[in-house]
Short mmCIF file of C-alpha atoms in Angstrom, two decimals:
data_model
loop_
_atom_site.label_atom_id
_atom_site.label_comp_id
_atom_site.label_asym_id
_atom_site.label_seq_id
_atom_site.Cartn_x
_atom_site.Cartn_y
_atom_site.Cartn_z
CA UNK A 1 149.09 -153.89 102.95
CA UNK A 2 149.11 -157.71 102.80
CA UNK A 3 145.87 -159.65 103.28
CA UNK A 4 147.15 -161.25 106.49
CA UNK A 5 147.76 -157.77 107.92
CA UNK A 6 144.28 -156.66 106.82
CA UNK A 7 142.64 -159.67 108.52
CA UNK A 8 144.66 -158.99 111.64
CA UNK A 9 143.44 -155.38 111.65
CA UNK A 10 139.77 -155.81 110.66
CA UNK A 11 139.05 -159.44 111.52
CA UNK A 12 136.20 -160.92 109.50
CA UNK A 13 133.97 -159.07 107.06
CA UNK A 14 130.84 -158.05 108.96
CA UNK A 15 127.46 -157.36 107.32
CA UNK A 16 124.16 -156.20 108.83
CA UNK A 17 121.23 -157.75 106.95
CA UNK A 18 117.91 -155.90 107.07
CA UNK A 19 114.59 -156.92 105.56
CA UNK A 20 111.07 -157.99 106.39
CA UNK A 21 110.12 -161.64 106.87
CA UNK A 22 110.11 -163.76 103.70
CA UNK A 23 112.36 -161.31 101.84
CA UNK A 24 114.65 -164.14 100.77
CA UNK A 25 117.47 -163.27 103.18
CA UNK A 26 118.30 -166.82 104.25
CA UNK A 27 118.39 -168.10 100.66
CA UNK A 28 120.69 -165.23 99.70
CA UNK A 29 123.13 -165.81 102.57
CA UNK A 30 123.33 -169.52 101.85
CA UNK A 31 124.18 -168.77 98.23
CA UNK A 32 126.79 -166.20 99.20
CA UNK A 33 128.46 -168.70 101.54
CA UNK A 34 127.99 -171.78 99.33
CA UNK A 35 126.06 -173.53 102.07
CA UNK A 36 123.05 -175.81 102.30
CA UNK A 37 123.14 -175.73 106.09
CA UNK A 38 121.76 -173.07 108.41
CA UNK A 39 124.26 -170.77 110.11
CA UNK A 40 125.57 -171.23 113.62
CA UNK A 41 124.70 -168.44 116.05
CA UNK A 42 127.14 -166.83 118.48
CA UNK A 43 126.57 -164.12 121.07
CA UNK A 44 128.58 -160.91 121.27
CA UNK A 45 131.23 -162.67 123.35
CA UNK A 46 131.78 -165.38 120.77
CA UNK A 47 129.91 -168.11 122.67
CA UNK A 48 127.72 -170.45 120.63
CA UNK A 49 123.99 -169.94 121.26
CA UNK A 50 121.60 -172.88 121.47
CA UNK A 51 119.13 -172.75 118.58
CA UNK A 52 116.32 -173.78 120.92
CA UNK A 53 117.03 -170.65 122.93
CA UNK A 54 116.84 -168.55 119.75
CA UNK A 55 113.48 -170.09 118.82
CA UNK A 56 112.06 -169.50 122.30
CA UNK A 57 113.11 -165.84 122.14
CA UNK A 58 111.57 -165.46 118.69
CA UNK A 59 108.26 -166.87 119.95
CA UNK A 60 108.25 -164.18 122.62
CA UNK A 61 108.97 -161.54 119.98
CA UNK A 62 112.52 -161.01 121.21
CA UNK A 63 115.60 -160.75 119.02
CA UNK A 64 119.21 -159.87 119.73
CA UNK A 65 120.85 -157.98 116.90
CA UNK A 66 124.22 -158.45 118.60
CA UNK A 67 124.11 -162.17 117.80
CA UNK A 68 126.45 -163.25 115.01
CA UNK A 69 125.44 -165.65 112.23
CA UNK A 70 128.34 -167.66 110.79
CA UNK A 71 128.24 -170.31 108.05
CA UNK A 72 130.88 -172.98 108.52
CA UNK A 73 131.32 -173.12 104.74
CA UNK A 74 132.71 -169.58 104.89
CA UNK A 75 133.47 -168.37 108.43
CA UNK A 76 135.14 -165.26 107.04
CA UNK A 77 131.72 -163.59 106.89
CA UNK A 78 129.80 -162.52 109.99
CA UNK A 79 126.14 -161.55 109.56
CA UNK A 80 123.84 -159.66 111.93
CA UNK A 81 120.07 -159.85 111.47
CA UNK A 82 117.88 -156.84 112.27
CA UNK A 83 114.73 -158.97 112.50
CA UNK A 84 111.94 -157.19 114.34
CA UNK A 85 111.74 -153.50 113.48
CA UNK A 86 110.39 -154.12 109.97
CA UNK A 87 107.15 -155.33 111.57
CA UNK A 88 106.67 -151.97 113.25
CA UNK A 89 108.33 -152.49 116.64
CA UNK A 90 109.58 -149.11 117.90
CA UNK A 91 111.80 -150.79 120.49
CA UNK A 92 113.46 -153.02 117.89
CA UNK A 93 113.92 -150.05 115.55
CA UNK A 94 115.70 -148.07 118.26
CA UNK A 95 117.94 -151.06 119.05
CA UNK A 96 118.84 -151.39 115.37
CA UNK A 97 119.47 -147.65 115.08
CA UNK A 98 121.77 -147.70 118.13
CA UNK A 99 123.56 -150.78 116.80
CA UNK A 100 124.24 -149.09 113.45
CA UNK A 101 125.44 -145.87 115.10
CA UNK A 102 127.80 -147.77 117.41
CA UNK A 103 129.14 -150.37 114.99
CA UNK A 104 129.71 -147.83 112.19
CA UNK A 105 132.22 -145.94 114.31
CA UNK A 106 133.48 -148.34 116.99
CA UNK A 107 137.23 -147.92 117.50
CA UNK A 108 137.75 -151.68 117.92
CA UNK A 109 137.85 -152.40 114.19
CA UNK A 110 137.11 -156.12 114.51
CA UNK A 111 133.62 -155.24 115.78
CA UNK A 112 132.85 -152.67 113.11
CA UNK A 113 130.11 -153.31 110.53
CA UNK A 114 131.55 -153.00 107.03
CA UNK A 115 128.39 -153.08 104.89
CA UNK A 116 124.60 -153.12 105.21
CA UNK A 117 122.33 -155.15 102.94
CA UNK A 118 118.74 -153.88 102.93
CA UNK A 119 116.51 -156.51 101.32
CA UNK A 120 113.31 -155.35 99.63
CA UNK A 121 111.17 -158.14 98.09
CA UNK A 122 109.68 -157.43 94.68
CA UNK A 123 106.91 -160.01 94.82
CA UNK A 124 104.74 -157.23 96.26
CA UNK A 125 106.08 -154.34 94.21
CA UNK A 126 103.18 -152.08 95.23
CA UNK A 127 104.33 -152.43 98.87
CA UNK A 128 108.07 -152.23 98.25
CA UNK A 129 108.56 -149.10 100.34
CA UNK A 130 106.74 -149.14 103.66
CA UNK A 131 107.10 -147.16 106.88
CA UNK A 132 110.09 -149.30 107.91
CA UNK A 133 112.06 -148.31 104.81
CA UNK A 134 111.14 -144.65 105.19
CA UNK A 135 112.21 -144.61 108.85
CA UNK A 136 115.50 -146.37 108.16
CA UNK A 137 116.60 -144.15 105.28
CA UNK A 138 115.49 -141.00 107.09
CA UNK A 139 116.67 -141.67 110.63
CA UNK A 140 119.65 -144.05 110.43
CA UNK A 141 122.97 -142.42 109.70
CA UNK A 142 125.44 -145.10 108.67
CA UNK A 143 128.53 -142.92 108.31
CA UNK A 144 131.04 -144.51 105.93
CA UNK A 145 129.25 -147.86 105.98
CA UNK A 146 127.66 -148.35 102.53
CA UNK A 147 124.04 -149.44 102.32
CA UNK A 148 123.33 -151.76 99.39
CA UNK A 149 119.64 -152.25 98.58
CA UNK A 150 118.94 -155.77 97.37
CA UNK A 151 115.75 -156.11 95.37
CA UNK A 152 115.02 -159.76 96.11
CA UNK A 153 112.50 -162.12 94.52
CA UNK A 154 112.71 -160.29 91.20
CA UNK A 155 111.55 -163.53 89.57
CA UNK A 156 108.06 -162.66 90.79
CA UNK A 157 107.99 -159.70 88.40
CA UNK A 158 108.10 -162.10 85.48
CA UNK A 159 105.00 -163.86 86.77
CA UNK A 160 103.21 -160.54 87.17
CA UNK A 161 104.36 -159.44 83.72
CA UNK A 162 103.06 -162.62 82.07
CA UNK A 163 99.70 -162.14 83.79
CA UNK A 164 99.60 -158.57 82.45
CA UNK A 165 100.01 -159.62 78.80
CA UNK A 166 97.09 -158.93 76.53
CA UNK A 167 95.40 -161.68 74.53
CA UNK A 168 97.19 -160.38 71.42
CA UNK A 169 100.58 -160.47 73.20
CA UNK A 170 100.07 -164.11 74.15
CA UNK A 171 99.68 -165.04 70.48
CA UNK A 172 103.12 -163.67 69.55
CA UNK A 173 105.98 -166.04 68.60
CA UNK A 174 108.01 -167.15 71.64
CA UNK A 175 110.95 -164.76 71.22
CA UNK A 176 108.68 -161.78 70.67
CA UNK A 177 106.51 -162.82 73.61
CA UNK A 178 109.54 -163.09 75.91
CA UNK A 179 110.71 -159.67 74.76
CA UNK A 180 107.26 -158.30 75.55
CA UNK A 181 107.37 -159.84 79.04
CA UNK A 182 110.73 -158.18 79.63
CA UNK A 183 109.32 -154.87 78.42
CA UNK A 184 106.38 -155.14 80.82
CA UNK A 185 108.73 -156.03 83.71
CA UNK A 186 110.89 -152.98 83.07
CA UNK A 187 107.80 -150.79 82.81
CA UNK A 188 106.52 -152.05 86.18
CA UNK A 189 109.84 -151.25 87.88
CA UNK A 190 110.09 -147.84 86.20
CA UNK A 191 106.54 -146.87 87.13
CA UNK A 192 107.07 -147.90 90.76
CA UNK A 193 110.01 -145.44 90.98
CA UNK A 194 111.35 -147.37 93.98
CA UNK A 195 115.01 -146.43 93.56
CA UNK A 196 114.21 -142.77 92.84
CA UNK A 197 112.05 -142.60 95.96
CA UNK A 198 114.81 -144.09 98.12
CA UNK A 199 117.33 -141.64 96.70
CA UNK A 200 115.19 -138.75 97.94
CA UNK A 201 115.38 -139.87 101.59
CA UNK A 202 117.69 -138.09 104.03
CA UNK A 203 120.21 -140.97 104.12
CA UNK A 204 119.88 -142.67 100.70
CA UNK A 205 121.45 -146.04 99.87
CA UNK A 206 124.64 -146.12 97.80
CA UNK A 207 123.84 -148.77 95.18
CA UNK A 208 121.27 -151.46 94.41
CA UNK A 209 121.29 -154.97 92.99
CA UNK A 210 118.45 -156.97 91.45
CA UNK A 211 118.43 -160.52 92.81
CA UNK A 212 116.80 -163.28 90.78
CA UNK A 213 117.20 -166.99 89.94
CA UNK A 214 118.70 -167.68 93.37
CA UNK A 215 117.43 -171.27 93.32
CA UNK A 216 118.68 -171.97 89.78
CA UNK A 217 122.05 -170.23 89.44
CA UNK A 218 124.49 -167.92 91.20
CA UNK A 219 123.77 -164.99 88.88
CA UNK A 220 121.98 -163.02 91.59
CA UNK A 221 124.76 -163.87 94.01
CA UNK A 222 127.36 -162.63 91.50
CA UNK A 223 125.62 -159.27 91.13
CA UNK A 224 125.30 -158.77 94.90
CA UNK A 225 129.01 -159.46 95.42
CA UNK A 226 130.07 -157.15 92.59
CA UNK A 227 127.84 -154.27 93.72
CA UNK A 228 128.96 -154.61 97.34
CA UNK A 229 132.65 -154.63 96.41
CA UNK A 230 132.15 -151.53 94.25
CA UNK A 231 130.34 -149.73 97.10
CA UNK A 232 133.21 -150.07 99.58
CA UNK A 233 135.22 -146.90 100.01
CA UNK A 234 138.34 -148.37 101.57
CA UNK A 235 140.94 -150.39 99.62
CA UNK A 236 141.73 -152.63 102.58
CA UNK A 237 138.04 -153.50 103.11
CA UNK A 238 137.72 -154.03 99.38
CA UNK A 239 140.49 -156.64 99.49
CA UNK A 240 139.06 -158.21 102.65
CA UNK A 241 135.63 -158.59 101.04
CA UNK A 242 136.81 -159.87 97.66
CA UNK A 243 139.16 -162.44 99.19
CA UNK A 244 136.58 -163.57 101.76
CA UNK A 245 133.86 -164.43 99.24
CA UNK A 246 134.37 -167.71 97.40
CA UNK A 247 131.23 -167.77 95.25
CA UNK A 248 132.51 -165.59 92.39
CA UNK A 249 136.00 -166.39 91.10
CA UNK A 250 135.61 -163.79 88.35
CA UNK A 251 135.37 -161.07 90.99
CA UNK A 252 138.81 -162.13 92.22
CA UNK A 253 140.08 -162.04 88.64
CA UNK A 254 138.67 -158.55 88.07
CA UNK A 255 140.32 -157.09 91.15
CA UNK A 256 143.60 -158.94 90.55
CA UNK A 257 143.74 -157.34 87.11
CA UNK A 258 142.47 -153.86 88.07
CA UNK A 259 144.32 -153.47 91.37
CA UNK A 260 147.51 -155.46 90.71
CA UNK A 261 148.22 -156.35 87.07
CA UNK A 262 147.42 -153.00 85.43
CA UNK A 263 149.43 -150.88 87.93
CA UNK A 264 152.28 -153.41 87.79
CA UNK A 265 152.47 -153.25 84.00
CA UNK A 266 152.40 -149.47 84.10
CA UNK A 267 155.40 -149.24 86.41
CA UNK A 268 157.43 -152.40 85.81
CA UNK A 269 157.48 -153.07 82.07
CA UNK A 270 161.10 -153.38 80.94
CA UNK A 271 162.41 -151.60 77.79
CA UNK A 272 162.69 -154.87 75.83
CA UNK A 273 158.98 -155.53 76.27
CA UNK A 274 158.92 -158.44 78.70
CA UNK A 275 159.21 -159.20 82.40
CA UNK A 276 162.36 -160.79 83.76
CA UNK A 277 162.11 -163.78 86.10
CA UNK A 278 162.11 -161.68 89.29
CA UNK A 279 159.35 -159.44 87.98
CA UNK A 280 157.29 -162.46 86.95
CA UNK A 281 157.57 -164.07 90.39
CA UNK A 282 156.76 -160.77 92.11
CA UNK A 283 153.67 -160.31 89.93
CA UNK A 284 152.45 -163.86 90.58
CA UNK A 285 152.80 -163.39 94.34
CA UNK A 286 150.92 -160.10 94.28
CA UNK A 287 148.11 -161.41 92.10
CA UNK A 288 147.89 -164.59 94.18
CA UNK A 289 146.79 -162.48 97.16
CA UNK A 290 143.37 -162.10 95.48
CA UNK A 291 142.90 -165.90 95.31
CA UNK A 292 143.26 -167.23 98.89
CA UNK A 293 141.02 -170.23 98.09
CA UNK A 294 143.25 -171.40 95.23
CA UNK A 295 146.40 -173.49 95.68
CA UNK A 296 149.16 -172.56 93.24
CA UNK A 297 152.28 -174.57 92.46
CA UNK A 298 155.40 -172.84 91.28
CA UNK A 299 155.91 -173.32 87.56
CA UNK A 300 157.97 -171.88 84.76
CA UNK A 301 156.21 -169.02 82.98
CA UNK A 302 157.14 -166.32 80.53
CA UNK A 303 155.10 -163.11 80.33
CA UNK A 304 155.50 -161.02 77.19
CA UNK A 305 153.88 -157.66 76.51
#
């Protein structure tokens, strides 16, 4: 199926973002969409919502999960925010639960949620799993929609690890000291058993990603995109997601090679060991599908194997 047909069928890639306040969600979404601006908000009918109205509702403790967040830098993504239930609101939890149940199976595919990002901040590792997490992973059945746990603010673990160094550790040469900090970090995560505990819930998440250095580089962004793409269980949604994101060109390269180049070589390699002109042009067109943000001029090429 061509990408234009996929977009016609599924519309934009839709993600539900869950996580308590100050979990780093806004920073993450801006990185994913290559934006320095805040998103625009639209209601379920596609009408733009006044930000003042959103703020007034928030002050009253009200939140509409149906609202869509869209960054103009990448309008191919639509985000929904679950804000509210993480603070203990039973009403907001039930609204989120109903939203997930409906949007995971809705027959109108352009309204379906394709992935869920559950953000858990690691700056308070001893409180990583609270009642909200337990309720979500026990009571919310997401069907075929993958849940990706994002361990945000992992940079804070380094600060905690440095503080945990002994006086002797602090006297070590720099490289050995850094290695010791890394060892302490890994020990803290292992001892918390966060992932193992989530896996024991009734509806466990599919994969996780550790998010760090969001202010300094796109490394955390890269990992989130790769883990999400790998979690999708539908080839069409996989292509929709990979070609919608524009923050990780290497992800496009990986899927162009794995999904197009390798199968093409396996079935199209001629006996003399090279592609003819028609095969070359066909391959370039097929691989180009994975790079919608790149303009390509026709040029003479010769592909030998």
